[in-house]
């Protein structure tokens, strides 16, 4: 009997693990066709994808259901002025560029500007994730004009995604703010919380920025303790996702309840509780790793998410 139990446990563990890996793998599938690059080709032989931004809004061709981005040999074909242009790499065999539009740009008919969150699900998924790179490069470029140490105008550093101060030599790289996001399980339940700035009725898994000097696992333990007052154990890596609002990298984990009662950090969290897979509140949309964590839990429990926004 003991032998059979072991086999069963191993089999269940394998099913759970394969589901876990699949959920995590899917996060990055969208980007597998994109190869990052910094130095543009010396000659452009065909059309390229152009990700042009005014502030954080992307220039698109709107459609009734779907939107697209310009696919042109040169951005100047649109008759718009680019303040800066950055090579991003190539998608399949097509080059990709990020462009910053001049303030006050007047768009010709048939072109619009929209926020990235608003176009998720309407722009091709792969193009969408390239756009999330583009918006961060443009944002970094326009907010790093001068050296933070000596205030000298910066110059681009050759073949690196970096800027260099010509006086003091200080290097300035694109900003990236790592944040952990964690699904906490207790038996057949998961912990969901409601932040004060969430959409009405929406709950999600806990997340928070990593502090300097802190490991990701320490950040998981601290955030859960600070926000809802409980202890966690068995912290396992789930997957990661760029989150360009404005420049985060979400690193996903699962963890198991280890003790304590829910006690809210009132400044951050409005409500929190334990939920089962078949009685979920409103949860985040499919763009987020939060949703992928919740979907993984629901799939593991053999149910389908309810009340989810698309
Ligand atoms: Zn300097």
mmCIF file of C-alpha atoms and ligand atoms in Angstrom:
data_model
loop_
_atom_site.group_PDB
_atom_site.id
_atom_site.type_symbol
_atom_site.label_atom_id
_atom_site.label_comp_id
_atom_site.label_asym_id
_atom_site.label_seq_id
_atom_site.Cartn_x
_atom_site.Cartn_y
_atom_site.Cartn_z
ATOM 1 C CA UNK A 1 0.000 0.000 0.000
ATOM 2 C CA UNK A 2 2.796 2.352 0.865
ATOM 3 C CA UNK A 3 4.314 1.766 -2.567
ATOM 4 C CA UNK A 4 1.015 2.541 -4.313
ATOM 5 C CA UNK A 5 0.541 5.705 -2.288
ATOM 6 C CA UNK A 6 3.995 6.875 -3.265
ATOM 7 C CA UNK A 7 3.248 6.271 -6.948
ATOM 8 C CA UNK A 8 -0.026 8.157 -6.646
ATOM 9 C CA UNK A 9 1.654 11.058 -4.880
ATOM 10 C CA UNK A 10 4.374 11.191 -7.515
ATOM 11 C CA UNK A 11 1.764 11.090 -10.283
ATOM 12 C CA UNK A 12 -0.258 13.912 -8.709
ATOM 13 C CA UNK A 13 2.917 15.921 -8.187
ATOM 14 C CA UNK A 14 3.866 15.456 -11.840
ATOM 15 C CA UNK A 15 0.466 16.627 -13.043
ATOM 16 C CA UNK A 16 0.658 19.655 -10.747
ATOM 17 C CA UNK A 17 4.201 20.440 -11.872
ATOM 18 C CA UNK A 18 3.401 20.167 -15.565
ATOM 19 C CA UNK A 19 0.440 22.499 -15.122
ATOM 20 C CA UNK A 20 2.699 24.860 -13.136
ATOM 21 C CA UNK A 21 5.392 24.903 -15.811
ATOM 22 C CA UNK A 22 2.858 25.412 -18.568
ATOM 23 C CA UNK A 23 1.294 28.385 -16.831
ATOM 24 C CA UNK A 24 4.703 29.928 -16.209
ATOM 25 C CA UNK A 25 5.940 29.209 -19.739
ATOM 26 C CA UNK A 26 2.919 30.835 -21.316
ATOM 27 C CA UNK A 27 3.881 34.153 -19.776
ATOM 28 C CA UNK A 28 6.866 34.498 -22.054
ATOM 29 C CA UNK A 29 5.562 32.746 -25.154
ATOM 30 C CA UNK A 30 4.480 36.050 -26.617
ATOM 31 C CA UNK A 31 8.083 37.228 -26.866
ATOM 32 C CA UNK A 32 9.765 34.144 -28.262
ATOM 33 C CA UNK A 33 9.851 35.536 -31.823
ATOM 34 C CA UNK A 34 11.454 38.809 -30.769
ATOM 35 C CA UNK A 35 15.250 39.197 -30.645
ATOM 36 C CA UNK A 36 16.485 42.257 -28.790
ATOM 37 C CA UNK A 37 19.067 44.542 -30.393
ATOM 38 C CA UNK A 38 20.544 48.005 -29.891
ATOM 39 C CA UNK A 39 22.500 48.900 -33.034
ATOM 40 C CA UNK A 40 20.168 49.381 -36.028
ATOM 41 C CA UNK A 41 21.003 47.818 -39.381
ATOM 42 C CA UNK A 42 23.077 50.116 -41.599
ATOM 43 C CA UNK A 43 20.478 49.838 -44.335
ATOM 44 C CA UNK A 44 16.764 49.139 -44.004
ATOM 45 C CA UNK A 45 15.707 46.881 -46.840
ATOM 46 C CA UNK A 46 12.025 46.459 -46.052
ATOM 47 C CA UNK A 47 9.230 47.694 -43.812
ATOM 48 C CA UNK A 48 9.751 47.815 -40.055
ATOM 49 C CA UNK A 49 7.382 47.948 -37.077
ATOM 50 C CA UNK A 50 7.152 51.432 -35.557
ATOM 51 C CA UNK A 51 6.077 51.845 -31.926
ATOM 52 C CA UNK A 52 5.550 55.583 -31.578
ATOM 53 C CA UNK A 53 4.570 57.198 -28.286
ATOM 54 C CA UNK A 54 3.248 60.540 -27.188
ATOM 55 C CA UNK A 55 3.860 60.399 -23.421
ATOM 56 C CA UNK A 56 2.850 56.772 -22.717
ATOM 57 C CA UNK A 57 0.210 56.465 -25.429
ATOM 58 C CA UNK A 58 0.914 54.343 -28.486
ATOM 59 C CA UNK A 59 0.230 55.477 -32.029
ATOM 60 C CA UNK A 60 -2.162 52.987 -33.626
ATOM 61 C CA UNK A 61 -4.438 52.449 -36.578
ATOM 62 C CA UNK A 62 -7.775 51.903 -34.834
ATOM 63 C CA UNK A 63 -10.218 49.264 -36.022
ATOM 64 C CA UNK A 64 -13.608 48.141 -34.788
ATOM 65 C CA UNK A 65 -12.195 45.143 -32.897
ATOM 66 C CA UNK A 66 -8.479 45.083 -33.614
ATOM 67 C CA UNK A 67 -5.776 47.733 -33.806
ATOM 68 C CA UNK A 68 -2.414 47.717 -35.578
ATOM 69 C CA UNK A 69 0.810 49.722 -35.506
ATOM 70 C CA UNK A 70 2.626 51.299 -38.473
ATOM 71 C CA UNK A 71 4.578 48.885 -40.671
ATOM 72 C CA UNK A 72 6.642 51.166 -42.897
ATOM 73 C CA UNK A 73 10.120 51.467 -44.369
ATOM 74 C CA UNK A 74 10.530 54.869 -42.750
ATOM 75 C CA UNK A 75 8.535 56.556 -40.002
ATOM 76 C CA UNK A 76 8.655 59.853 -41.911
ATOM 77 C CA UNK A 77 6.132 58.347 -44.355
ATOM 78 C CA UNK A 78 3.472 59.282 -41.789
ATOM 79 C CA UNK A 79 4.465 62.938 -42.005
ATOM 80 C CA UNK A 80 5.002 63.122 -38.231
ATOM 81 C CA UNK A 81 8.026 64.473 -36.385
ATOM 82 C CA UNK A 82 9.998 62.027 -34.242
ATOM 83 C CA UNK A 83 11.886 63.588 -31.328
ATOM 84 C CA UNK A 84 13.920 60.415 -30.863
ATOM 85 C CA UNK A 85 14.174 56.999 -32.468
ATOM 86 C CA UNK A 86 15.527 53.822 -30.852
ATOM 87 C CA UNK A 87 16.226 50.459 -32.431
ATOM 88 C CA UNK A 88 14.654 47.659 -30.379
ATOM 89 C CA UNK A 89 15.638 44.511 -32.284
ATOM 90 C CA UNK A 90 13.745 42.380 -34.732
ATOM 91 C CA UNK A 91 10.513 40.474 -34.708
ATOM 92 C CA UNK A 92 10.898 37.495 -37.014
ATOM 93 C CA UNK A 93 12.898 39.189 -39.789
ATOM 94 C CA UNK A 94 11.372 42.661 -39.362
ATOM 95 C CA UNK A 95 13.126 45.479 -37.538
ATOM 96 C CA UNK A 96 11.364 47.212 -34.660
ATOM 97 C CA UNK A 97 11.800 50.815 -33.568
ATOM 98 C CA UNK A 98 10.551 52.926 -30.682
ATOM 99 C CA UNK A 99 9.792 56.558 -31.473
ATOM 100 C CA UNK A 100 8.978 59.535 -29.292
ATOM 101 C CA UNK A 101 6.550 61.944 -30.909
ATOM 102 C CA UNK A 102 6.894 65.694 -30.497
ATOM 103 C CA UNK A 103 4.687 67.333 -27.892
ATOM 104 C CA UNK A 104 1.585 68.791 -29.493
ATOM 105 C CA UNK A 105 1.711 66.379 -32.443
ATOM 106 C CA UNK A 106 -1.474 66.594 -34.497
ATOM 107 C CA UNK A 107 -2.447 63.211 -35.864
ATOM 108 C CA UNK A 108 -3.649 62.726 -39.431
ATOM 109 C CA UNK A 109 -7.050 61.045 -39.981
ATOM 110 C CA UNK A 110 -7.106 57.288 -39.405
ATOM 111 C CA UNK A 111 -4.471 57.357 -36.663
ATOM 112 C CA UNK A 112 -5.041 57.459 -32.906
ATOM 113 C CA UNK A 113 -3.212 57.285 -29.590
ATOM 114 C CA UNK A 114 -4.147 54.775 -26.883
ATOM 115 C CA UNK A 115 -2.713 53.513 -23.603
ATOM 116 C CA UNK A 116 -1.181 50.042 -23.630
ATOM 117 C CA UNK A 117 -3.611 48.642 -21.059
ATOM 118 C CA UNK A 118 -6.505 49.743 -23.232
ATOM 119 C CA UNK A 119 -5.243 47.955 -26.347
ATOM 120 C CA UNK A 120 -4.325 44.640 -24.715
ATOM 121 C CA UNK A 121 -6.281 41.923 -26.516
ATOM 122 C CA UNK A 122 -6.841 44.162 -29.571
ATOM 123 C CA UNK A 123 -3.228 44.418 -30.788
ATOM 124 C CA UNK A 124 -1.415 41.247 -31.876
ATOM 125 C CA UNK A 125 -0.017 39.728 -28.643
ATOM 126 C CA UNK A 126 3.604 39.633 -29.828
ATOM 127 C CA UNK A 127 3.476 43.232 -31.047
ATOM 128 C CA UNK A 128 1.900 44.210 -27.728
ATOM 129 C CA UNK A 129 4.833 42.883 -25.701
ATOM 130 C CA UNK A 130 7.334 44.579 -28.039
ATOM 131 C CA UNK A 131 5.356 47.777 -27.426
ATOM 132 C CA UNK A 132 5.863 47.319 -23.672
ATOM 133 C CA UNK A 133 9.618 47.362 -24.311
ATOM 134 C CA UNK A 134 9.325 50.362 -26.578
ATOM 135 C CA UNK A 135 7.410 52.511 -24.097
ATOM 136 C CA UNK A 136 10.039 51.902 -21.414
ATOM 137 C CA UNK A 137 12.948 52.816 -23.701
ATOM 138 C CA UNK A 138 11.225 56.022 -24.808
ATOM 139 C CA UNK A 139 10.369 56.910 -21.197
ATOM 140 C CA UNK A 140 13.934 56.246 -20.046
ATOM 141 C CA UNK A 141 15.370 58.326 -22.890
ATOM 142 C CA UNK A 142 13.241 61.392 -22.218
ATOM 143 C CA UNK A 143 13.708 61.283 -18.424
ATOM 144 C CA UNK A 144 17.486 60.801 -18.528
ATOM 145 C CA UNK A 145 18.708 63.875 -20.355
ATOM 146 C CA UNK A 146 21.171 65.045 -17.690
ATOM 147 C CA UNK A 147 23.626 63.376 -15.356
ATOM 148 C CA UNK A 148 22.111 62.788 -11.910
ATOM 149 C CA UNK A 149 25.513 63.396 -10.326
ATOM 150 C CA UNK A 150 26.831 66.525 -12.092
ATOM 151 C CA UNK A 151 23.895 67.695 -14.277
ATOM 152 C CA UNK A 152 25.864 67.541 -17.538
ATOM 153 C CA UNK A 153 23.850 66.586 -20.658
ATOM 154 C CA UNK A 154 24.223 62.833 -21.225
ATOM 155 C CA UNK A 155 25.265 61.104 -24.409
ATOM 156 C CA UNK A 156 24.297 57.683 -25.684
ATOM 157 C CA UNK A 157 26.879 55.025 -24.941
ATOM 158 C CA UNK A 158 27.759 53.310 -28.222
ATOM 159 C CA UNK A 159 26.392 49.811 -28.576
ATOM 160 C CA UNK A 160 24.901 49.595 -25.081
ATOM 161 C CA UNK A 161 21.423 50.524 -23.880
ATOM 162 C CA UNK A 162 23.010 53.138 -21.650
ATOM 163 C CA UNK A 163 23.873 56.811 -21.419
ATOM 164 C CA UNK A 164 27.174 58.162 -20.240
ATOM 165 C CA UNK A 165 28.163 61.449 -18.647
ATOM 166 C CA UNK A 166 31.003 63.001 -20.689
ATOM 167 C CA UNK A 167 32.329 64.830 -17.602
ATOM 168 C CA UNK A 168 32.156 62.437 -14.638
ATOM 169 C CA UNK A 169 31.699 59.126 -16.509
ATOM 170 C CA UNK A 170 28.550 58.137 -14.585
ATOM 171 C CA UNK A 171 26.510 55.536 -16.499
ATOM 172 C CA UNK A 172 22.720 55.646 -16.644
ATOM 173 C CA UNK A 173 20.783 52.522 -17.604
ATOM 174 C CA UNK A 174 17.050 52.051 -18.215
ATOM 175 C CA UNK A 175 15.187 51.887 -14.929
ATOM 176 C CA UNK A 176 13.677 48.598 -13.837
ATOM 177 C CA UNK A 177 11.796 48.202 -10.574
ATOM 178 C CA UNK A 178 11.502 44.548 -9.500
ATOM 179 C CA UNK A 179 8.321 43.635 -7.671
ATOM 180 C CA UNK A 180 7.248 40.284 -6.260
ATOM 181 C CA UNK A 181 3.749 38.927 -6.729
ATOM 182 C CA UNK A 182 2.644 35.902 -4.754
ATOM 183 C CA UNK A 183 -0.268 33.495 -4.638
ATOM 184 C CA UNK A 184 -0.657 32.153 -1.090
ATOM 185 C CA UNK A 185 -2.488 28.832 -0.647
ATOM 186 C CA UNK A 186 -4.103 27.380 2.461
ATOM 187 C CA UNK A 187 -5.567 23.952 1.841
ATOM 188 C CA UNK A 188 -7.994 24.378 -1.054
ATOM 189 C CA UNK A 189 -8.126 28.165 -0.713
ATOM 190 C CA UNK A 190 -6.107 31.075 -2.017
ATOM 191 C CA UNK A 191 -5.530 34.448 -0.439
ATOM 192 C CA UNK A 192 -6.874 37.446 -2.338
ATOM 193 C CA UNK A 193 -6.790 41.067 -1.254
ATOM 194 C CA UNK A 194 -8.316 44.310 -2.393
ATOM 195 C CA UNK A 195 -6.123 47.379 -2.742
ATOM 196 C CA UNK A 196 -7.696 50.805 -2.208
ATOM 197 C CA UNK A 197 -6.964 51.771 -5.811
ATOM 198 C CA UNK A 198 -8.418 48.645 -7.496
ATOM 199 C CA UNK A 199 -11.471 48.720 -9.722
ATOM 200 C CA UNK A 200 -14.709 48.290 -7.820
ATOM 201 C CA UNK A 201 -15.104 44.783 -6.370
ATOM 202 C CA UNK A 202 -11.804 43.482 -7.723
ATOM 203 C CA UNK A 203 -9.441 41.298 -5.689
ATOM 204 C CA UNK A 204 -5.975 40.013 -6.575
ATOM 205 C CA UNK A 205 -2.941 38.226 -5.210
ATOM 206 C CA UNK A 206 -0.478 40.275 -3.154
ATOM 207 C CA UNK A 207 2.369 42.221 -4.731
ATOM 208 C CA UNK A 208 4.997 44.712 -3.686
ATOM 209 C CA UNK A 209 8.329 46.262 -4.664
ATOM 210 C CA UNK A 210 11.591 44.631 -3.671
ATOM 211 C CA UNK A 211 13.677 46.749 -1.302
ATOM 212 C CA UNK A 212 17.405 47.389 -1.813
ATOM 213 C CA UNK A 213 19.447 44.611 -0.233
ATOM 214 C CA UNK A 214 16.516 42.208 -0.083
ATOM 215 C CA UNK A 215 16.235 38.809 -1.783
ATOM 216 C CA UNK A 216 13.054 38.021 -3.713
ATOM 217 C CA UNK A 217 12.076 35.406 -1.124
ATOM 218 C CA UNK A 218 12.581 37.907 1.700
ATOM 219 C CA UNK A 219 10.407 40.381 -0.178
ATOM 220 C CA UNK A 220 7.645 37.759 -0.445
ATOM 221 C CA UNK A 221 7.733 37.056 3.307
ATOM 222 C CA UNK A 222 7.846 40.758 4.220
ATOM 223 C CA UNK A 223 5.104 41.900 1.836
ATOM 224 C CA UNK A 224 2.626 39.224 2.902
ATOM 225 C CA UNK A 225 3.354 39.910 6.578
ATOM 226 C CA UNK A 226 3.084 43.696 6.146
ATOM 227 C CA UNK A 227 -0.067 43.691 4.050
ATOM 228 C CA UNK A 228 -2.172 40.957 5.658
ATOM 229 C CA UNK A 229 -0.220 39.853 8.763
ATOM 230 C CA UNK A 230 0.289 36.195 7.908
ATOM 231 C CA UNK A 231 3.395 34.005 7.619
ATOM 232 C CA UNK A 232 4.229 31.962 4.512
ATOM 233 C CA UNK A 233 6.543 29.065 3.658
ATOM 234 C CA UNK A 234 7.414 26.856 0.648
ATOM 235 C CA UNK A 235 8.079 29.856 -1.604
ATOM 236 C CA UNK A 236 8.417 28.676 -5.206
ATOM 237 C CA UNK A 237 9.220 30.622 -8.363
ATOM 238 C CA UNK A 238 6.315 30.709 -10.836
ATOM 239 C CA UNK A 239 7.352 33.003 -13.691
ATOM 240 C CA UNK A 240 7.967 36.642 -14.493
ATOM 241 C CA UNK A 241 6.433 39.351 -16.607
ATOM 242 C CA UNK A 242 7.439 42.848 -17.667
ATOM 243 C CA UNK A 243 4.946 45.387 -16.356
ATOM 244 C CA UNK A 244 5.555 48.699 -18.105
ATOM 245 C CA UNK A 245 3.373 50.873 -15.848
ATOM 246 C CA UNK A 246 5.812 52.531 -15.763
ATOM 247 C CA UNK A 247 8.863 50.257 -15.479
ATOM 248 C CA UNK A 248 8.347 47.213 -13.266
ATOM 249 C CA UNK A 249 9.350 43.603 -13.609
ATOM 250 C CA UNK A 250 6.879 41.333 -11.824
ATOM 251 C CA UNK A 251 8.421 38.163 -10.407
ATOM 252 C CA UNK A 252 5.738 35.627 -9.550
ATOM 253 C CA UNK A 253 5.799 33.091 -6.716
ATOM 254 C CA UNK A 254 3.524 30.627 -5.014
ATOM 255 C CA UNK A 255 3.681 30.106 -1.259
ATOM 256 C CA UNK A 256 1.886 28.167 1.438
ATOM 257 C CA UNK A 257 0.213 29.556 4.545
ATOM 258 C CA UNK A 258 2.385 28.997 7.615
ATOM 259 C CA UNK A 259 0.469 30.762 10.399
ATOM 260 C CA UNK A 260 -1.229 33.891 11.669
ATOM 261 C CA UNK A 261 -4.620 35.579 11.225
ATOM 262 C CA UNK A 262 -5.465 38.107 8.519
ATOM 263 C CA UNK A 263 -4.712 41.587 9.836
ATOM 264 C CA UNK A 264 -4.895 44.353 7.237
ATOM 265 C CA UNK A 265 -2.455 47.153 6.557
ATOM 266 C CA UNK A 266 -5.212 49.768 6.326
ATOM 267 C CA UNK A 267 -3.121 52.200 4.320
ATOM 268 C CA UNK A 268 -2.742 49.708 1.454
ATOM 269 C CA UNK A 269 -5.343 46.969 1.739
ATOM 270 C CA UNK A 270 -9.076 47.478 2.035
ATOM 271 C CA UNK A 271 -10.066 43.832 2.417
ATOM 272 C CA UNK A 272 -8.524 40.361 2.185
ATOM 273 C CA UNK A 273 -9.747 36.815 2.585
ATOM 274 C CA UNK A 274 -9.478 33.161 1.647
ATOM 275 C CA UNK A 275 -11.343 32.077 -1.479
ATOM 276 C CA UNK A 276 -12.003 28.745 -3.185
ATOM 277 C CA UNK A 277 -11.553 28.262 -6.933
ATOM 278 C CA UNK A 278 -15.303 28.035 -7.561
ATOM 279 C CA UNK A 279 -16.220 31.129 -5.529
ATOM 280 C CA UNK A 280 -13.897 33.820 -6.742
ATOM 281 C CA UNK A 281 -14.605 37.555 -6.620
ATOM 282 C CA UNK A 282 -13.869 39.773 -9.614
ATOM 283 C CA UNK A 283 -10.203 39.168 -10.560
ATOM 284 C CA UNK A 284 -7.664 40.983 -12.809
ATOM 285 C CA UNK A 285 -7.682 40.722 -16.598
ATOM 286 C CA UNK A 286 -5.633 38.308 -18.684
ATOM 287 C CA UNK A 287 -2.849 40.825 -19.314
ATOM 288 C CA UNK A 288 -1.455 40.285 -15.819
ATOM 289 C CA UNK A 289 0.695 37.649 -14.181
ATOM 290 C CA UNK A 290 -1.728 37.981 -11.246
ATOM 291 C CA UNK A 291 -4.381 36.435 -13.460
ATOM 292 C CA UNK A 292 -1.996 33.719 -14.650
ATOM 293 C CA UNK A 293 -1.310 32.781 -11.032
ATOM 294 C CA UNK A 294 -5.017 32.660 -10.237
ATOM 295 C CA UNK A 295 -5.782 30.700 -13.434
ATOM 296 C CA UNK A 296 -3.054 28.218 -12.496
ATOM 297 C CA UNK A 297 -4.673 27.718 -9.078
ATOM 298 C CA UNK A 298 -8.141 27.353 -10.586
ATOM 299 C CA UNK A 299 -6.923 24.878 -13.223
ATOM 300 C CA UNK A 300 -5.209 22.855 -10.516
ATOM 301 C CA UNK A 301 -8.477 22.729 -8.599
ATOM 302 C CA UNK A 302 -10.368 21.673 -11.737
ATOM 303 C CA UNK A 303 -12.648 24.675 -11.977
ATOM 304 C CA UNK A 304 -12.959 27.733 -14.202
ATOM 305 C CA UNK A 305 -12.626 31.341 -13.039
ATOM 306 C CA UNK A 306 -15.838 33.252 -12.414
ATOM 307 C CA UNK A 307 -16.589 36.947 -12.664
ATOM 308 C CA UNK A 308 -13.302 37.602 -14.415
ATOM 309 C CA UNK A 309 -12.888 40.680 -16.529
ATOM 310 C CA UNK A 310 -11.419 39.897 -19.963
HETATM 311 ZN ZN1 LIG B 1 28.171 63.519 -14.575
#
